[in-house]
Short mmCIF file of C-alpha atoms (C1' of nucleotides) in Angstrom, two decimals:
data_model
loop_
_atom_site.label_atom_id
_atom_site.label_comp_id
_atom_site.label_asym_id
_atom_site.label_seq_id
_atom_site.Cartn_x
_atom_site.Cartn_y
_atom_site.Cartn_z
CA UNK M 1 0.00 0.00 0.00
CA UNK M 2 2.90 2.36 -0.09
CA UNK M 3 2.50 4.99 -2.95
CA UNK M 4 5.45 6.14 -3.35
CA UNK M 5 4.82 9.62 -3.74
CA UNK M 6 3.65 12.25 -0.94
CA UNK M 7 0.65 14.80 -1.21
CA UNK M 8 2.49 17.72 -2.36
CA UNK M 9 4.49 15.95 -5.48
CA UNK M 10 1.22 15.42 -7.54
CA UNK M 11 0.13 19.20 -7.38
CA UNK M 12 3.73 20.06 -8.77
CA UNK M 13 4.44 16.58 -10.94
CA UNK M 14 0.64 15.82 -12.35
CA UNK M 15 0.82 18.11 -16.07
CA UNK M 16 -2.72 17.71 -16.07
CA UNK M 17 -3.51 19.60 -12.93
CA UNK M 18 -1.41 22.38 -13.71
CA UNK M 19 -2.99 22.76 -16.68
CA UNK M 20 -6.36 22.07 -15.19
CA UNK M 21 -5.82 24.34 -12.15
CA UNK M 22 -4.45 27.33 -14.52
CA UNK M 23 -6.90 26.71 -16.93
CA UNK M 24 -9.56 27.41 -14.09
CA UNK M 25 -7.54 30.39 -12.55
CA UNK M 26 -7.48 31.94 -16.27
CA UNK M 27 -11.17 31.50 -16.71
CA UNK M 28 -12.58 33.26 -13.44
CA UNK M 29 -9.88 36.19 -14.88
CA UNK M 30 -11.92 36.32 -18.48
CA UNK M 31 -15.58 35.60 -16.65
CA UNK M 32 -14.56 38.51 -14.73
CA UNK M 33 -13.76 40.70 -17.38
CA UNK M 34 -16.69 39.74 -18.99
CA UNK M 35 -19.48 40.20 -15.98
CA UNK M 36 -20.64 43.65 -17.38
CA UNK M 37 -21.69 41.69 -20.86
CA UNK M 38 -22.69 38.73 -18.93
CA UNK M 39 -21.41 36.43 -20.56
CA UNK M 40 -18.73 33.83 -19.78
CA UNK M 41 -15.50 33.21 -21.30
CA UNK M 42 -16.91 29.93 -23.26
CA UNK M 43 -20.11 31.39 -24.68
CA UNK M 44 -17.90 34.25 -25.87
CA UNK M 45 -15.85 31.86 -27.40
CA UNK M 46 -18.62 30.26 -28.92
CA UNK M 47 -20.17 33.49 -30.34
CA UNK M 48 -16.38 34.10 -32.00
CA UNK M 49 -16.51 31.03 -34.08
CA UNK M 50 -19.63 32.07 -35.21
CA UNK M 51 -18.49 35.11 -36.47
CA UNK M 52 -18.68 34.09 -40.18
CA UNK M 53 -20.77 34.68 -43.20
CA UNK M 54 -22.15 30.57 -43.52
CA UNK M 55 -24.09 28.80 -40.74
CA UNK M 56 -22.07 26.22 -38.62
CA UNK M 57 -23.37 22.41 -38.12
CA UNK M 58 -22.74 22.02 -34.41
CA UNK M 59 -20.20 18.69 -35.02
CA UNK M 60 -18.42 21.29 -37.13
CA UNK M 61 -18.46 24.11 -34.66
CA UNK M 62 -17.56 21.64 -31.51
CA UNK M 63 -14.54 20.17 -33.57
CA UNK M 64 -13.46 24.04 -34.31
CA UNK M 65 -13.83 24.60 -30.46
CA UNK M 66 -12.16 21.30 -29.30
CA UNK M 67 -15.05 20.04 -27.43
CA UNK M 68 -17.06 16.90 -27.27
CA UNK M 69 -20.88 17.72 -29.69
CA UNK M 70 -22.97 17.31 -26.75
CA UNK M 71 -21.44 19.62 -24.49
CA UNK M 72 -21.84 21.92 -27.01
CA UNK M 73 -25.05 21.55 -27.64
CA UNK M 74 -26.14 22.04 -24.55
CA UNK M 75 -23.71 25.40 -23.79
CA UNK M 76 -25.85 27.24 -26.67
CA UNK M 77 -29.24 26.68 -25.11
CA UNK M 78 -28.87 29.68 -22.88
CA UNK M 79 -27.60 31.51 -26.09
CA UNK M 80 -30.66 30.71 -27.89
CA UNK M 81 -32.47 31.32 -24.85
CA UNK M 82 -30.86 35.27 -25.34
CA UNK M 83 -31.41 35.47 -28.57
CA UNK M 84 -27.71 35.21 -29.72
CA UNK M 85 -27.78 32.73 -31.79
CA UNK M 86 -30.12 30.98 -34.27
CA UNK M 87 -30.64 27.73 -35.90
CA UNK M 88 -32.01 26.31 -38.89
CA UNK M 89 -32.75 22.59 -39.94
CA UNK M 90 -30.00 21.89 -42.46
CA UNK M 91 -31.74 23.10 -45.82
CA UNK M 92 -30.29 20.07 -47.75
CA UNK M 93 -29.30 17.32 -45.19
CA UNK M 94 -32.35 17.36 -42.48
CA UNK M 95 -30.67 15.37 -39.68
CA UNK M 96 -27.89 18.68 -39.90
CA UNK M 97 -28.99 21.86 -37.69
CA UNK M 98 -27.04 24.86 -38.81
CA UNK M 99 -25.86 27.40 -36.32
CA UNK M 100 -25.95 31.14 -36.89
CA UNK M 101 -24.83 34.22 -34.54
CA UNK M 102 -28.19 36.82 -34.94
CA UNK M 103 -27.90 40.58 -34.62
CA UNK M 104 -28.32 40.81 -31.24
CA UNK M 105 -25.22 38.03 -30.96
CA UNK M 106 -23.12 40.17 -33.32
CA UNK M 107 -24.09 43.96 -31.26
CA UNK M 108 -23.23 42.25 -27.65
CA UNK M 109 -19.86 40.84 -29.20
CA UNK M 110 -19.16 44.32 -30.03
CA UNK M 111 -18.97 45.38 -26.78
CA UNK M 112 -17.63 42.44 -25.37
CA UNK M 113 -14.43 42.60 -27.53
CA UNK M 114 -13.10 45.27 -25.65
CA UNK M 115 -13.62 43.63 -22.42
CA UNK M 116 -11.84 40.17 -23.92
CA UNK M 117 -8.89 42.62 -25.23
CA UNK M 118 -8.28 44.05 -21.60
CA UNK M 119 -8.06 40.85 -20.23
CA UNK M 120 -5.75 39.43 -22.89
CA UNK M 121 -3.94 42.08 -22.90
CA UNK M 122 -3.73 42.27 -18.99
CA UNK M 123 -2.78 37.83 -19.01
CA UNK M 124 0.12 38.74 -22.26
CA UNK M 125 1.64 41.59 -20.41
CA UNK M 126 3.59 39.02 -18.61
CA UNK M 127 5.32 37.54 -22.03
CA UNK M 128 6.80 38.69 -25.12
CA UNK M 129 4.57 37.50 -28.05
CA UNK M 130 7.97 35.22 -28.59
CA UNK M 131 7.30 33.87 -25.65
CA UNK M 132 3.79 33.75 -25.89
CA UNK M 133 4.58 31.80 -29.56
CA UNK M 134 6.94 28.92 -27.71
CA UNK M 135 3.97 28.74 -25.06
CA UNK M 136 1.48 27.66 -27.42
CA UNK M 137 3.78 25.88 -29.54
CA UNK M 138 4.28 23.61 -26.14
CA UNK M 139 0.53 23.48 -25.29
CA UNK M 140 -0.10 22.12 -28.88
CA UNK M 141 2.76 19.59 -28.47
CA UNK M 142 1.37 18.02 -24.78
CA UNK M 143 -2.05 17.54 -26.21
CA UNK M 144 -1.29 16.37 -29.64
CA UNK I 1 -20.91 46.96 -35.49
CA UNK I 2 -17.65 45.96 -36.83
CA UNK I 3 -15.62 44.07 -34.73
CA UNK I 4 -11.94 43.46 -35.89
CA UNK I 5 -11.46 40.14 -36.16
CA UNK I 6 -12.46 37.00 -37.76
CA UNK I 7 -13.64 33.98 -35.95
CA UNK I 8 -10.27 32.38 -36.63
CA UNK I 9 -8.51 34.68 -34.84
CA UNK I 10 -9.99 34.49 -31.56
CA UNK I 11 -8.99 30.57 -31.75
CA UNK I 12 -5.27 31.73 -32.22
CA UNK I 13 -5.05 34.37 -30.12
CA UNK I 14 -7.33 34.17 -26.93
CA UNK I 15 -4.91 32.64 -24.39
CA UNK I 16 -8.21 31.76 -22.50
CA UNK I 17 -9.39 29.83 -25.40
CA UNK I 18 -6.21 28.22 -25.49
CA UNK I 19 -6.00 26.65 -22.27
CA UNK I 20 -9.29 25.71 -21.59
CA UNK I 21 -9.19 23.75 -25.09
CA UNK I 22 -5.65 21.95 -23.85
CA UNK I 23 -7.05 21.37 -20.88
CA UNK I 24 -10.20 19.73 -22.05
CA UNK I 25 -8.26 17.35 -24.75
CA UNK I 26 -5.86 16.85 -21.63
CA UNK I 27 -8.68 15.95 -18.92
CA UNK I 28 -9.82 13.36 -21.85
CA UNK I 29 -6.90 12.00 -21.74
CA UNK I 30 -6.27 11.46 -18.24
CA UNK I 31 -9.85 10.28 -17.48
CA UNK I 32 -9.25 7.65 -19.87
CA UNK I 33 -6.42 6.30 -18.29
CA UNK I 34 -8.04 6.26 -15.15
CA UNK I 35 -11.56 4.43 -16.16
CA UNK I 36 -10.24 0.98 -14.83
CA UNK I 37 -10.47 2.20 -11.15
CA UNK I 38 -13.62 4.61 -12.29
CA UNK I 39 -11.41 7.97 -11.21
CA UNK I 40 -11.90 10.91 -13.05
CA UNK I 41 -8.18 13.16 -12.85
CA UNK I 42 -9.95 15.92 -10.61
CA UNK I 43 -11.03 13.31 -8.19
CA UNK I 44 -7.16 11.42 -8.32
CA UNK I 45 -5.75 14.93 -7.85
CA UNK I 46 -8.35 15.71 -4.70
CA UNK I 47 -7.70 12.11 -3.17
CA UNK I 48 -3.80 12.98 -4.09
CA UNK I 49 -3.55 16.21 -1.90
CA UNK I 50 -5.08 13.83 0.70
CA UNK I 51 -1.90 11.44 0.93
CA UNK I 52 -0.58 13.93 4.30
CA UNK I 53 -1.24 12.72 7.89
CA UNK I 54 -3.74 14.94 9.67
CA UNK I 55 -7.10 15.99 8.40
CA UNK I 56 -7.96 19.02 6.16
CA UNK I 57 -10.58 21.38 6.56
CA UNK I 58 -12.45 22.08 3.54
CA UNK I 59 -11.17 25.66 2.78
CA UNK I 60 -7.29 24.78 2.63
CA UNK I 61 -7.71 21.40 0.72
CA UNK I 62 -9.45 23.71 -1.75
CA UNK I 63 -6.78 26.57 -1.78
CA UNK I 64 -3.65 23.43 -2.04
CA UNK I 65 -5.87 22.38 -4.95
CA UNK I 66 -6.53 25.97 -6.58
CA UNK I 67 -10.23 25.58 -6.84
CA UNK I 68 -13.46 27.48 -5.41
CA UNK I 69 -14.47 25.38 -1.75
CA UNK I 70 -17.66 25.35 -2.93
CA UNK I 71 -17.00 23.31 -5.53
CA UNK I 72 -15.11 21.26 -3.56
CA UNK I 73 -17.54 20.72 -1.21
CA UNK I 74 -19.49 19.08 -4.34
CA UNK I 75 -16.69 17.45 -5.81
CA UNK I 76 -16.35 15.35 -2.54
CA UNK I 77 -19.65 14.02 -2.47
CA UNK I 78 -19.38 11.24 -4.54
CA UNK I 79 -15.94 10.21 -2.89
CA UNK I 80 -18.02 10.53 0.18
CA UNK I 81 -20.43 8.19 -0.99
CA UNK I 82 -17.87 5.91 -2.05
CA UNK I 83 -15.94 5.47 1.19
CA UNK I 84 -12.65 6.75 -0.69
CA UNK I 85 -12.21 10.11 2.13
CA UNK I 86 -13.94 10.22 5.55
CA UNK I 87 -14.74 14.13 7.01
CA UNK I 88 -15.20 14.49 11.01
CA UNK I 89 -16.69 17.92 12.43
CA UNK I 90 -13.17 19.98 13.69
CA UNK I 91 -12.29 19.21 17.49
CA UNK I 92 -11.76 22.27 18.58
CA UNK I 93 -13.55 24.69 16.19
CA UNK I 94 -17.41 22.83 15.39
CA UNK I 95 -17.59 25.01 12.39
CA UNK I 96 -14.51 23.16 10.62
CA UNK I 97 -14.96 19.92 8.50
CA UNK I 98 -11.41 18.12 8.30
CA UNK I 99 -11.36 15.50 5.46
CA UNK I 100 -9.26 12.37 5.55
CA UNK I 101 -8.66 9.76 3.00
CA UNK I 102 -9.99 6.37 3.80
CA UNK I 103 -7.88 3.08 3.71
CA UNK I 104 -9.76 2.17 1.13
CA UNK I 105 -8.76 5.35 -0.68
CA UNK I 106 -5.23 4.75 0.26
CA UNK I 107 -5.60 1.22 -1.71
CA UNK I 108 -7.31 2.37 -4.66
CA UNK I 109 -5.22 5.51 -5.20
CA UNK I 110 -2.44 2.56 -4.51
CA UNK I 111 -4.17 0.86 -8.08
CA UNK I 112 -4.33 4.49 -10.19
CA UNK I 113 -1.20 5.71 -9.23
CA UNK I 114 0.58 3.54 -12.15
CA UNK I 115 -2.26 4.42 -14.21
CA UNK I 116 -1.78 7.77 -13.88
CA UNK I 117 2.23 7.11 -14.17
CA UNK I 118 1.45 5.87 -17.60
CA UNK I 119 -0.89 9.11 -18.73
CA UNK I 120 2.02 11.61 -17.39
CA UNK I 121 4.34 9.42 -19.16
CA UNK I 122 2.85 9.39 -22.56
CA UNK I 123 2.20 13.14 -21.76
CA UNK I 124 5.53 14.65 -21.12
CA UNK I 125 7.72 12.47 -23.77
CA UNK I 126 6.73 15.29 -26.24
CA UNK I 127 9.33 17.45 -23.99
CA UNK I 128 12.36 17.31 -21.89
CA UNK I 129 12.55 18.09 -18.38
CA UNK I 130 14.02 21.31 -18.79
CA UNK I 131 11.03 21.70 -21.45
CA UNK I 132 8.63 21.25 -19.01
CA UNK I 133 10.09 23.11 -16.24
CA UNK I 134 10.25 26.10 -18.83
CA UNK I 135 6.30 25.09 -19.82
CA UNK I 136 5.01 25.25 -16.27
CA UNK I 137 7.00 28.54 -15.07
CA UNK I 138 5.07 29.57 -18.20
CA UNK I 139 1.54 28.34 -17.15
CA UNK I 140 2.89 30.17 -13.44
CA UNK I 141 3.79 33.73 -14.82
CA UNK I 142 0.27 33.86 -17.64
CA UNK I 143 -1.94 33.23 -14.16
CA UNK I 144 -0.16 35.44 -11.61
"C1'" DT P 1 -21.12 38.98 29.26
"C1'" DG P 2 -23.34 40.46 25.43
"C1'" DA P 3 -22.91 42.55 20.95
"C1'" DC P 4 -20.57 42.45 16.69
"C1'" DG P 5 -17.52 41.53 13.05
"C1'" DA P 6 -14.87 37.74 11.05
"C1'" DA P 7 -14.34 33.04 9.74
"C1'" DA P 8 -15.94 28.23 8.15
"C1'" DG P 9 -19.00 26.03 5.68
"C1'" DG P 10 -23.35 24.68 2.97
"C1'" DT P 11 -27.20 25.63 -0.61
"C1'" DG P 12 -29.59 27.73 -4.68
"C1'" DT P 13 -28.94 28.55 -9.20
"C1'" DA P 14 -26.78 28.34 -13.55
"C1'" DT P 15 -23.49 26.84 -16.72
"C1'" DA P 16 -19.84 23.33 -18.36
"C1'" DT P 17 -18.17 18.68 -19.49
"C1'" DG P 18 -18.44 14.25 -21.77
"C1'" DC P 19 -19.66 9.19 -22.08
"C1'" DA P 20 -23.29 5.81 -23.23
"C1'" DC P 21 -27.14 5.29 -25.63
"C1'" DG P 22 -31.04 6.13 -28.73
"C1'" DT P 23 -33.27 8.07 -33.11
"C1'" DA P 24 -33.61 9.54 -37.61
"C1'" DA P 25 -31.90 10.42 -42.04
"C1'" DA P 26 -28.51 9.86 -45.68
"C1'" DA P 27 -25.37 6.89 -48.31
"C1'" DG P 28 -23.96 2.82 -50.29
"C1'" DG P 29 -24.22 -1.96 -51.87
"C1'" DC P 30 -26.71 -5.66 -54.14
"C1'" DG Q 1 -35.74 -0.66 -54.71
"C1'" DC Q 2 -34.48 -2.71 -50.23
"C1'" DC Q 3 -31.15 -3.64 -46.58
"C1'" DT Q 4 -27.07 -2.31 -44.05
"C1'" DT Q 5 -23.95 0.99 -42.53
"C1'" DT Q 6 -22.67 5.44 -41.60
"C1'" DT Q 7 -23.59 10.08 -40.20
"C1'" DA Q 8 -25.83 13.93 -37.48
"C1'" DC Q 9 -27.89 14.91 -33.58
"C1'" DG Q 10 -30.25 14.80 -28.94
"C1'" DT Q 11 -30.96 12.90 -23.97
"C1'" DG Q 12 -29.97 10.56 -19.53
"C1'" DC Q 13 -26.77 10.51 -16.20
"C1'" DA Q 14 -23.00 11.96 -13.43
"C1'" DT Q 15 -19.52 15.08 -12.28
"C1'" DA Q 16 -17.30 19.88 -12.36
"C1'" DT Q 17 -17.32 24.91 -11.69
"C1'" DA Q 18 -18.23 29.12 -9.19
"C1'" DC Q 19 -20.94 33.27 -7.61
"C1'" DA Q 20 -24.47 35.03 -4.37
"C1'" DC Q 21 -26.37 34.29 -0.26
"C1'" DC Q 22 -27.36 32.12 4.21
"C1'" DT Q 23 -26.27 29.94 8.87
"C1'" DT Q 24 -23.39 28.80 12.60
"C1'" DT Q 25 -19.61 29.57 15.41
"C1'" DC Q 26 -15.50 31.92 17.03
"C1'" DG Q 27 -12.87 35.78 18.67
"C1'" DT Q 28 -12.80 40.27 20.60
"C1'" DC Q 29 -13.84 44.32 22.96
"C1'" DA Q 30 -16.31 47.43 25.73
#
DNA sequence: TGACGAAAGGTGTATATGCACGTAAAAGGC
DNA sequence: GCCTTTTACGTGCATATACACCTTTCGTCA
């Protein structure tokens, strides 16, 4: 029964908590940031994608966003619920529904973008965008 | 209503974004490896920072762990249920709740240790040590 | 010793996450 | 043209996340 490893080595060893735990520290930043909108950091994310000309199938949109279909399907209810975004029964393929950021979706991203570009700029202050570059790169490279 | 960017650039550049998509893929990852002794990684990390001697109230298992104590006060309930931690009411101060882990939480973390050895393992042979130290003082400075 | 602010913790509400499973429609093979 | 397989999507279930708010208890000070 002897582990081998004490309490504190996990927190600094396990990469998946420190990527977890950061992930969650970054988030409350952006929610933050983003309480006079209300909105939170993954619907805003969601509205982004959505910020071109065609509608989106939602396995489309959740493979652009990295997340599993269903958990994306259920994160734009309240968005539909506000009015953000539409969808329409695929026009030729009816099992497809076809995502679309409305009006309303489009005016609140306007002034959320300014909000989102304080608190990016706020989290990059603290790297050089070479930095920032070899950070990424090495994000991409654990989860590949 | 013009807004500045496309909705491929918020994928790039939102650091947010970024992280919480890495983290996802790498929770999917993790859990995976752990479905044999049916752990999810936040629940191996919780019963992880539980591997010390004495008890832990509630609000500084949740600050070792970086994560709100409500939500750790949820998070616990199905390892309560499961016999993996035991909580007593504080000795001297009744409004505590110290957690412990359980011998039987001691003997299953005992199983997913190697489990988890093998998910870290595939995880970091993308990088060197020196890599990852560089990665995580990264991960440190963008959440300061 | 009683009032009062601070500290520890839980609950209500809402969103986020994804696996297992089911349904319906399209595509393909014969 | 029918049968099988594949594709697109939703739901049930369980866990994860955190803010706002409430209750209980502790410490302190007059």
């Amino acid at each position: 029964m002897t582990i081998g490893y004490t309490h504190t080595d996990f927190s600094a060893l396990c990469a998946c908590q420190t990527l977890r735990r950061s992930a969650r520290a970054m988030t409350r930043r952006y929610n933050a940031a983003l309480t006079s909108v209300d909105l939170k950091i993954g619907q805003f994310t969601t509205l982004a994608a959505l910020l071109q000309p065609d509608p989106v199938p939602i396995t489309v949109l959740a493979e652009q966003l990295g997340m599993d279909r269903t958990t994306l399907t259920r994160d734009l209810k309240p968005l539909e619920r506000r009015g953000l975004v539409v969808s329409d029964s695929g026009s030729k393929d009816a099992r497809q529904r076809r995502v679309t950021i409305s009006d309303a979706g489009r005016a609140l991203m306007s002034r959320a973008v300014p909000l989102w570009e304080d608190a990016q700029a706020e989290t990059k202050k603290s790297m050089t965008d070479d930095q920032w570059a070899d950070f990424r790169q090495g994000l991409q490279t654990l989860v590949d």
